[in-house]
PDB file of N, CA and C in Angstrom:
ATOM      1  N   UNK A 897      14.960  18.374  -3.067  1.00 36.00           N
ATOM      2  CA  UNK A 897      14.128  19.504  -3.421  1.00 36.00           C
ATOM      3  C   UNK A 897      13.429  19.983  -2.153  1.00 36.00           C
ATOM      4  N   UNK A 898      13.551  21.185  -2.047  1.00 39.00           N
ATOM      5  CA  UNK A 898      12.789  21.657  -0.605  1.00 39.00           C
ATOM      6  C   UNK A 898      12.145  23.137  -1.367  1.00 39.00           C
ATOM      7  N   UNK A 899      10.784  22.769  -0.716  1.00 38.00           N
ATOM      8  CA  UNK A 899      10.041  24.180  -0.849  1.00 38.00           C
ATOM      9  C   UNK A 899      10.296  25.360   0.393  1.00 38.00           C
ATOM     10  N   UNK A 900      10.210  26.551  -0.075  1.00 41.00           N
ATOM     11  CA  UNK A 900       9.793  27.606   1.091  1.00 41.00           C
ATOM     12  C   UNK A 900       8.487  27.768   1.469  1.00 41.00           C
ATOM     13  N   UNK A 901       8.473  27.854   2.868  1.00 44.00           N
ATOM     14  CA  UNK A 901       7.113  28.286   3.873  1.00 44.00           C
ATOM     15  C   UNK A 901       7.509  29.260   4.483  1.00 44.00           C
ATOM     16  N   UNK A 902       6.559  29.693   5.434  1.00 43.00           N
ATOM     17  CA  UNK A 902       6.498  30.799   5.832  1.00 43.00           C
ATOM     18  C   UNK A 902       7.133  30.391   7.390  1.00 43.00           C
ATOM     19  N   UNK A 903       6.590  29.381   7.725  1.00 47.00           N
ATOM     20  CA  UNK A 903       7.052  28.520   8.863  1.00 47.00           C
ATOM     21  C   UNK A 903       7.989  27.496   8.574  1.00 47.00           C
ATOM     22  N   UNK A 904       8.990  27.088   7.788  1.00 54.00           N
ATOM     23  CA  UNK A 904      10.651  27.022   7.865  1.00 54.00           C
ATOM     24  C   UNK A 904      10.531  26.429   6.561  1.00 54.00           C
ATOM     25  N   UNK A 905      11.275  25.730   6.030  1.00 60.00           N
ATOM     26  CA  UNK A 905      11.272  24.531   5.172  1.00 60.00           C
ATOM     27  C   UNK A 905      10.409  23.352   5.251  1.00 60.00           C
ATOM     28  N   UNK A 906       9.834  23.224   3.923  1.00 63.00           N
ATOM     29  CA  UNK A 906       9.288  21.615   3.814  1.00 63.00           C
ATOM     30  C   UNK A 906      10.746  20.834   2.803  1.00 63.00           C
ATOM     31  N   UNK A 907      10.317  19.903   3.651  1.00 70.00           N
ATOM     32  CA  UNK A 907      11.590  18.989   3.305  1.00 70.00           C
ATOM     33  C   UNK A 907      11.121  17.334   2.346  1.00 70.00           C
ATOM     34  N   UNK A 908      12.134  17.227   1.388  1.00 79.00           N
ATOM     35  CA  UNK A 908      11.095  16.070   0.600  1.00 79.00           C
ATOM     36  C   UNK A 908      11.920  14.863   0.979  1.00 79.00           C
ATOM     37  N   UNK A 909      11.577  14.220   1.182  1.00 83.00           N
ATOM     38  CA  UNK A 909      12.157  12.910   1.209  1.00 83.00           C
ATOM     39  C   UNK A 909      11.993  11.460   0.486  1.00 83.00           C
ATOM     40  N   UNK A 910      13.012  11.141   0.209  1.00 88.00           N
ATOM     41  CA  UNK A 910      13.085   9.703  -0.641  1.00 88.00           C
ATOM     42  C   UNK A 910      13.374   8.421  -0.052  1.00 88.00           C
ATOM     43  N   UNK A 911      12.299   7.322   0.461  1.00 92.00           N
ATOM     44  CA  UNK A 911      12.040   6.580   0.303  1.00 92.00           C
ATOM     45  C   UNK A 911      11.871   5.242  -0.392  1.00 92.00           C
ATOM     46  N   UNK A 912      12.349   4.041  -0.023  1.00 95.00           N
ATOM     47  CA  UNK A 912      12.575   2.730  -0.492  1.00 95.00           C
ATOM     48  C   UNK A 912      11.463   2.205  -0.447  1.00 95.00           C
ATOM     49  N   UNK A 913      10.015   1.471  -0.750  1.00 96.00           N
ATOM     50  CA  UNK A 913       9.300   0.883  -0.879  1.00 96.00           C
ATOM     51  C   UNK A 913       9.487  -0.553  -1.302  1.00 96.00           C
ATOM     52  N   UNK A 914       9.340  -1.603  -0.544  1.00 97.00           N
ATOM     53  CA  UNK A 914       9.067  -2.640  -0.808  1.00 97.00           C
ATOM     54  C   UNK A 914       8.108  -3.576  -1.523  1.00 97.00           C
ATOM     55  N   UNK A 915       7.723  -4.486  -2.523  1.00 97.00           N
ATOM     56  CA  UNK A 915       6.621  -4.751  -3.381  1.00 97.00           C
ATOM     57  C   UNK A 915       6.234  -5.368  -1.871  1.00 97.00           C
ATOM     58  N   UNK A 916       4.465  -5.270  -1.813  1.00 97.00           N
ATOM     59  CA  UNK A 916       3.961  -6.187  -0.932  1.00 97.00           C
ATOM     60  C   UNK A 916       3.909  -5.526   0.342  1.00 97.00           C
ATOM     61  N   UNK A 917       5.016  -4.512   0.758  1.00 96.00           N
ATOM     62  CA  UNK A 917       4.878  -4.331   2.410  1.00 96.00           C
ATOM     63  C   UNK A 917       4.001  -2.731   2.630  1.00 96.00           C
ATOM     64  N   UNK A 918       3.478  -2.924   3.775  1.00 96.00           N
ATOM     65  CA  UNK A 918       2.733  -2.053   4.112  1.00 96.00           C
ATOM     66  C   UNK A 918       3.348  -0.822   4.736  1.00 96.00           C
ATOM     67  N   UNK A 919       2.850   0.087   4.674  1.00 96.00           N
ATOM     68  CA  UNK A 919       3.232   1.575   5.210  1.00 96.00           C
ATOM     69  C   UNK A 919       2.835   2.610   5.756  1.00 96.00           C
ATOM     70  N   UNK A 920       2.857   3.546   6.686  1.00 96.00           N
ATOM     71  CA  UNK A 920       2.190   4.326   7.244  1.00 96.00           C
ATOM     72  C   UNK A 920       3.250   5.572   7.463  1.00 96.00           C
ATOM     73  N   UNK A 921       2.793   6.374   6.456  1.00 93.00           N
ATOM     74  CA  UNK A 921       3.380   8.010   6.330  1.00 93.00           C
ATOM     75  C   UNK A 921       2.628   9.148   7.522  1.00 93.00           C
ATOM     76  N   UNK A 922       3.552   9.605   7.774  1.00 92.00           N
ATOM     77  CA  UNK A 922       2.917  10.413   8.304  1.00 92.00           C
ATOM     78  C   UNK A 922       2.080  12.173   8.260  1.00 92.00           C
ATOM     79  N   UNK A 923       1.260  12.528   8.756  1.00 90.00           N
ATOM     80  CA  UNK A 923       0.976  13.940   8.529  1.00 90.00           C
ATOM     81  C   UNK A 923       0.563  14.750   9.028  1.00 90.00           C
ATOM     82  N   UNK A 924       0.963  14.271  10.314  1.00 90.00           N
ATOM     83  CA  UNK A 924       1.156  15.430  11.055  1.00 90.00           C
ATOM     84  C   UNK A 924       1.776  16.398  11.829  1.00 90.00           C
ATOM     85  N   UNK A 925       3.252  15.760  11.157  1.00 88.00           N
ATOM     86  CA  UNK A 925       4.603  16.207  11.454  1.00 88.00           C
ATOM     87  C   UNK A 925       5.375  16.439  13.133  1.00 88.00           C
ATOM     88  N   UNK A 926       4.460  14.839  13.443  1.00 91.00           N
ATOM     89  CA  UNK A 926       4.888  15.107  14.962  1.00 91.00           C
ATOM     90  C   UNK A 926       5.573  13.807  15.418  1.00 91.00           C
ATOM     91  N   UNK A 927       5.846  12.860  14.374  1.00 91.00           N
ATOM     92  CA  UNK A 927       6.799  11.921  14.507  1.00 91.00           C
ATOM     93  C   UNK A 927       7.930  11.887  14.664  1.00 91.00           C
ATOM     94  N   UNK A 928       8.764  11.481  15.154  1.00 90.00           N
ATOM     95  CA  UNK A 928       9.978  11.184  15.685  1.00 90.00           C
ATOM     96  C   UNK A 928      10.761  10.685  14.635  1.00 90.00           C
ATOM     97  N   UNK A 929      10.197   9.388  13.644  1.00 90.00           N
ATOM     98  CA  UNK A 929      10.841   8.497  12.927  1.00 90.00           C
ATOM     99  C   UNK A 929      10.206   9.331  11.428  1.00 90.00           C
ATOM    100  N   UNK A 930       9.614  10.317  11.273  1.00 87.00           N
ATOM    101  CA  UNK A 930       9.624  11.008   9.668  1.00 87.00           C
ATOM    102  C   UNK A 930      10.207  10.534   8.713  1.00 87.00           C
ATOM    103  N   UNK A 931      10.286  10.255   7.134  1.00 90.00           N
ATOM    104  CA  UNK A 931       8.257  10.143   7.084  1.00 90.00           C
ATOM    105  C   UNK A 931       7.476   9.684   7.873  1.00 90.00           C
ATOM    106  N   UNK A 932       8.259   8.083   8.275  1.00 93.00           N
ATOM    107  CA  UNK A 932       7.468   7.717   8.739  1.00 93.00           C
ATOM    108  C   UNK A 932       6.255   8.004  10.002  1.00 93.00           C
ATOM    109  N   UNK A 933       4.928   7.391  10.227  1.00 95.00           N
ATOM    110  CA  UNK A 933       4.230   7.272  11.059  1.00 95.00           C
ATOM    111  C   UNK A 933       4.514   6.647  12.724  1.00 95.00           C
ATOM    112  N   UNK A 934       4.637   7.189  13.639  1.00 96.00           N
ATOM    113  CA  UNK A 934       4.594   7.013  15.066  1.00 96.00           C
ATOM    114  C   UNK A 934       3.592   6.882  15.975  1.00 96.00           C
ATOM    115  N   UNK A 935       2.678   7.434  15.296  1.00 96.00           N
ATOM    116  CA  UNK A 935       1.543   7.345  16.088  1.00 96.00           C
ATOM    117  C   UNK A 935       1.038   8.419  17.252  1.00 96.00           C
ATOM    118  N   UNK A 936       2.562   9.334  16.697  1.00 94.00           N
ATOM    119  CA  UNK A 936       2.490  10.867  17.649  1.00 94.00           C
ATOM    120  C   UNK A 936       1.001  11.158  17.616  1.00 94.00           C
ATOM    121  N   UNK A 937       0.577  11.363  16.952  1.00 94.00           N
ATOM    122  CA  UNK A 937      -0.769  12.435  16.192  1.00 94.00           C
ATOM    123  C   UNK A 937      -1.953  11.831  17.227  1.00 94.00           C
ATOM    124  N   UNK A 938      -2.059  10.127  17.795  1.00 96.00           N
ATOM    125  CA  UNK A 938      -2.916  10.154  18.398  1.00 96.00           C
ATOM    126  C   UNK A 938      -3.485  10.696  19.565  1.00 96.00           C
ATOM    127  N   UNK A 939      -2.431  10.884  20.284  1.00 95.00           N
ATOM    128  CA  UNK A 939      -2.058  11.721  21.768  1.00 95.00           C
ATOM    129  C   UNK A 939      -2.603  13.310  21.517  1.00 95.00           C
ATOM    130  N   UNK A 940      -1.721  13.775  20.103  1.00 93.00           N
ATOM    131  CA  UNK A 940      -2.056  15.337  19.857  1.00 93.00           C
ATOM    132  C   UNK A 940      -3.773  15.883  19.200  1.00 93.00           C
ATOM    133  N   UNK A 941      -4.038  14.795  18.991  1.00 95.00           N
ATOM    134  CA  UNK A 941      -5.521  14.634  18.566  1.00 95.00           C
ATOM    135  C   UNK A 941      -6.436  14.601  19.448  1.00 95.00           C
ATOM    136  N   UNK A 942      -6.319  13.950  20.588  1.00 95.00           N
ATOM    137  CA  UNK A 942      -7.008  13.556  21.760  1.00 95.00           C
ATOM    138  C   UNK A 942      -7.182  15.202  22.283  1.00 95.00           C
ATOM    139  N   UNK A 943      -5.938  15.884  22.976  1.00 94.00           N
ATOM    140  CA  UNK A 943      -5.394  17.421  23.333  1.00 94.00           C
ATOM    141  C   UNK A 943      -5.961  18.045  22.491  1.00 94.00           C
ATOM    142  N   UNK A 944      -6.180  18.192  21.297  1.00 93.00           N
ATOM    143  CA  UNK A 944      -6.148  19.504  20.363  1.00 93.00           C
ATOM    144  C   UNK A 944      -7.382  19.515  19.566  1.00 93.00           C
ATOM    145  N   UNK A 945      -8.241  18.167  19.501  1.00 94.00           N
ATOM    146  CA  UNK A 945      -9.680  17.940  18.839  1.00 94.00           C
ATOM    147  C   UNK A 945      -9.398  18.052  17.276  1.00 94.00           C
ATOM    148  N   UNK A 946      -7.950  17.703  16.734  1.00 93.00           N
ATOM    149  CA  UNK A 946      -7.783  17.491  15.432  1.00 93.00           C
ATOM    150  C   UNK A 946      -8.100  15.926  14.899  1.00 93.00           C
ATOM    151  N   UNK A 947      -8.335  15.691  13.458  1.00 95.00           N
ATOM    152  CA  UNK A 947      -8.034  14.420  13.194  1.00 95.00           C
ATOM    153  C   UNK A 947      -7.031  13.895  12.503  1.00 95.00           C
ATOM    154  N   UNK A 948      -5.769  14.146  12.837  1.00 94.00           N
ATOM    155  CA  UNK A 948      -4.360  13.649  11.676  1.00 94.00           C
ATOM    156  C   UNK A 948      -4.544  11.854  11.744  1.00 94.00           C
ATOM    157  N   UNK A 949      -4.153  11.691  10.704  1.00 95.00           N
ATOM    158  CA  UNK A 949      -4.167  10.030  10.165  1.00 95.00           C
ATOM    159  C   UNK A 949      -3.185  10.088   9.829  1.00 95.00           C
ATOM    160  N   UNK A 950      -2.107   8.386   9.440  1.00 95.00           N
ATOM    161  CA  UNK A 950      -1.006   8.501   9.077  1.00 95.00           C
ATOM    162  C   UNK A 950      -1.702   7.990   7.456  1.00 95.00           C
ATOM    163  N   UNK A 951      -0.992   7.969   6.690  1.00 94.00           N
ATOM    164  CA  UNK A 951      -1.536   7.522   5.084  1.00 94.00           C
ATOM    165  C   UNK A 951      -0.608   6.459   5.097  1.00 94.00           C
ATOM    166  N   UNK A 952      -1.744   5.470   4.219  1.00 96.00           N
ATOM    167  CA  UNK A 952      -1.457   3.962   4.275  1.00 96.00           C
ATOM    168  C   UNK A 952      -0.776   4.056   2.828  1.00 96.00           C
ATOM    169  N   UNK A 953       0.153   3.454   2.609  1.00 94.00           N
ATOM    170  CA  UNK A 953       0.878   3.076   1.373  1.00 94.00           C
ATOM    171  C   UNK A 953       0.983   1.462   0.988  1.00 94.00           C
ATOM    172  N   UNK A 954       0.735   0.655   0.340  1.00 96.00           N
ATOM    173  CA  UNK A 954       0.940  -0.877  -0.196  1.00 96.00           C
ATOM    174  C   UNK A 954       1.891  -0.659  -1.231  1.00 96.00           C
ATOM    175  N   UNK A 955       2.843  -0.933  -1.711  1.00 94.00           N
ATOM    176  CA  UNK A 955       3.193  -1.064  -2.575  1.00 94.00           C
ATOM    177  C   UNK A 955       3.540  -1.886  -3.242  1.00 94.00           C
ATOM    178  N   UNK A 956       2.906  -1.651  -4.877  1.00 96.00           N
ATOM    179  CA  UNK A 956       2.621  -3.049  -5.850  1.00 96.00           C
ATOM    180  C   UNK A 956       3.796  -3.474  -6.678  1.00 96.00           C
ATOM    181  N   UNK A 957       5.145  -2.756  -6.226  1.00 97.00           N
ATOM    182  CA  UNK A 957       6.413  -3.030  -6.615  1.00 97.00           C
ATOM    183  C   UNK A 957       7.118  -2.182  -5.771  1.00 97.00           C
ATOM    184  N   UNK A 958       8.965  -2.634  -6.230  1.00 97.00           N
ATOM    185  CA  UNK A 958       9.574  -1.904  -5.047  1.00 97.00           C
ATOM    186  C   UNK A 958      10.038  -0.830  -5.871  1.00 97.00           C
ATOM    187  N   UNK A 959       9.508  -0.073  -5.433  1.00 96.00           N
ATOM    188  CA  UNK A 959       9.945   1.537  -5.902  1.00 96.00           C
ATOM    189  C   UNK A 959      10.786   2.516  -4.397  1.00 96.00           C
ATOM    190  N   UNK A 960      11.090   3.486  -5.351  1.00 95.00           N
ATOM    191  CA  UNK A 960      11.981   4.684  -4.843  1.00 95.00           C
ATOM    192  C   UNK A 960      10.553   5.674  -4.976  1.00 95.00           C
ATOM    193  N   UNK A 961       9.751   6.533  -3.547  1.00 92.00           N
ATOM    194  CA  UNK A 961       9.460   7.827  -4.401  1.00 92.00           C
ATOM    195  C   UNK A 961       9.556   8.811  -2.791  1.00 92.00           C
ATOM    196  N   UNK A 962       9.512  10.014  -3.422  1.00 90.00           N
ATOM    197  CA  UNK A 962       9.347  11.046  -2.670  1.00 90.00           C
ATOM    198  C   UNK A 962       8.440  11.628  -2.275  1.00 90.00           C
ATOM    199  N   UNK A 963       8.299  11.679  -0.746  1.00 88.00           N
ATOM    200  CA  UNK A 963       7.367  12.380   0.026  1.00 88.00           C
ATOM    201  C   UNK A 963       7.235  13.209   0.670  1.00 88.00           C
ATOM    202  N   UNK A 964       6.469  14.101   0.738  1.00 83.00           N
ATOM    203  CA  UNK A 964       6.311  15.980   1.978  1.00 83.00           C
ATOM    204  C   UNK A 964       5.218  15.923   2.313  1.00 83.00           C
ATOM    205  N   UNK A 965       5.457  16.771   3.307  1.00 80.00           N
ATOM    206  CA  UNK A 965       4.095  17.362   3.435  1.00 80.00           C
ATOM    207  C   UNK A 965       4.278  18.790   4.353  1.00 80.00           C
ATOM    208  N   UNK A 966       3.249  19.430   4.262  1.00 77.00           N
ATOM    209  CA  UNK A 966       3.507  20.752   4.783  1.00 77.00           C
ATOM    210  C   UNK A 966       3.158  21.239   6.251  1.00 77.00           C
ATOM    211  N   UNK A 967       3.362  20.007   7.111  1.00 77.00           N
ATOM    212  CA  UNK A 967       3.253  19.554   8.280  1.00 77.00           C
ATOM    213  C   UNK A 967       4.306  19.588   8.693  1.00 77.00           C
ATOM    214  N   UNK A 968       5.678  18.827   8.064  1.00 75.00           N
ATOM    215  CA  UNK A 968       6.712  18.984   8.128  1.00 75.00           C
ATOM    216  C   UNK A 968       7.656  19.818   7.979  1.00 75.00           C
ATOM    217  N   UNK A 969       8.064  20.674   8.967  1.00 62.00           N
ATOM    218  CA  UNK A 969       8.989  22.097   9.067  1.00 62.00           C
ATOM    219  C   UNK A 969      10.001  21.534  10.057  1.00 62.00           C
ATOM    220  N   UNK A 970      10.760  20.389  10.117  1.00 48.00           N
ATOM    221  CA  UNK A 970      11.927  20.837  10.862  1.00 48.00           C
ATOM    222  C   UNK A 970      13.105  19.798   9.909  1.00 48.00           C
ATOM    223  N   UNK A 971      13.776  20.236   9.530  1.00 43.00           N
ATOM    224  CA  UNK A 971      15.109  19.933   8.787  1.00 43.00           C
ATOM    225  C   UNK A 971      15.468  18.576   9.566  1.00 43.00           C
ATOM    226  N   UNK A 972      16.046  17.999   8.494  1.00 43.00           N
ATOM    227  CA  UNK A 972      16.408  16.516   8.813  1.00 43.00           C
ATOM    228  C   UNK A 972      17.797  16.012   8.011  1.00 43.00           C
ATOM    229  N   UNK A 973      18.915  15.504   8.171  1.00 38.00           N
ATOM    230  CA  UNK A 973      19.744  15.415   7.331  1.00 38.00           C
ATOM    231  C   UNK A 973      19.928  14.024   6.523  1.00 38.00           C
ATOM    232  N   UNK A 974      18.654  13.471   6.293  1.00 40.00           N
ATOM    233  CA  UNK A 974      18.199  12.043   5.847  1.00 40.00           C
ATOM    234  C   UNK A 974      17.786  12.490   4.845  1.00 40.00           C
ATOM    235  N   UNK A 975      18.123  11.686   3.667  1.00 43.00           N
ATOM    236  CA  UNK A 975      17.927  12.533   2.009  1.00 43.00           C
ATOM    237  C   UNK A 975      16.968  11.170   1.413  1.00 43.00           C
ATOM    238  N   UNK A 976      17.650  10.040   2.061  1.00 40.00           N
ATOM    239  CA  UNK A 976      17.725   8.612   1.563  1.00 40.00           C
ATOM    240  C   UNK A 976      17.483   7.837   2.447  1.00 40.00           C
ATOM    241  N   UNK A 977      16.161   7.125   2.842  1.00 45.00           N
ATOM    242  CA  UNK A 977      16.004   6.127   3.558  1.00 45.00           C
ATOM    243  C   UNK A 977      15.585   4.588   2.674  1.00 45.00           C
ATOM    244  N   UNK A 978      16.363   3.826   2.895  1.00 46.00           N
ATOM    245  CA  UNK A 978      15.943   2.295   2.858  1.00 46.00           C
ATOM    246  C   UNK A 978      15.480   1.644   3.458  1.00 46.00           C
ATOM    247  N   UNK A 979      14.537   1.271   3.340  1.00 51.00           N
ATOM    248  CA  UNK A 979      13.434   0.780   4.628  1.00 51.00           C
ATOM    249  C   UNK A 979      13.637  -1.398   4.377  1.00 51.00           C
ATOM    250  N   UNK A 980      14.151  -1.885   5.204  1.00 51.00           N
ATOM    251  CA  UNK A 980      14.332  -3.306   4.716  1.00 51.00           C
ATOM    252  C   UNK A 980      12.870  -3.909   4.954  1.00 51.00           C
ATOM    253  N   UNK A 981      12.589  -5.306   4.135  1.00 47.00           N
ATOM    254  CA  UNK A 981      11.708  -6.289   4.255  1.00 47.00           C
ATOM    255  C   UNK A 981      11.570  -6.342   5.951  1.00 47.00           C
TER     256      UNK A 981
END
């Protein structure tokens, strides 16, 4: 499922969650490894006087869910990531 913006596509992505393991999403769409968190944002925060955080996820079983955000405008051909233990 992808929404329209005005500035390209938001793109949704589906995700493997592990029960128990920790996570860090990202949002400020300047990661490399999308969803996931890189830690881009700290560098661009420092430069730009923003505050992007990555969002912490635990998860209390292993689920499948989908994530966007509207940070994210550049197309990716990853529909399905499995993230191992």
């Amino acid at each position: 499922m992808c929404f329209k913006k005005s500035m390209g596509e938001l793109i949704m992505k589906k995700i493997k969650l592990h029960k128990g393991k920790k996570y860090s999403i990202c949002s400020c769409g300047l990661s490399k490894t999308l969803p996931f968190c890189d830690n881009e944002h700290r560098d661009y925060n420092d430069k730009n006087g923003t505050n992007y955080k990555s969002v912490k996820v635990i998860a209390e079983e292993t689920v499948s869910i989908d994530v966007n955000s509207s940070t994210w405008n550049i197309k990716s051909n990853v529909e399905y990531i499995t993230v191992e233990k």
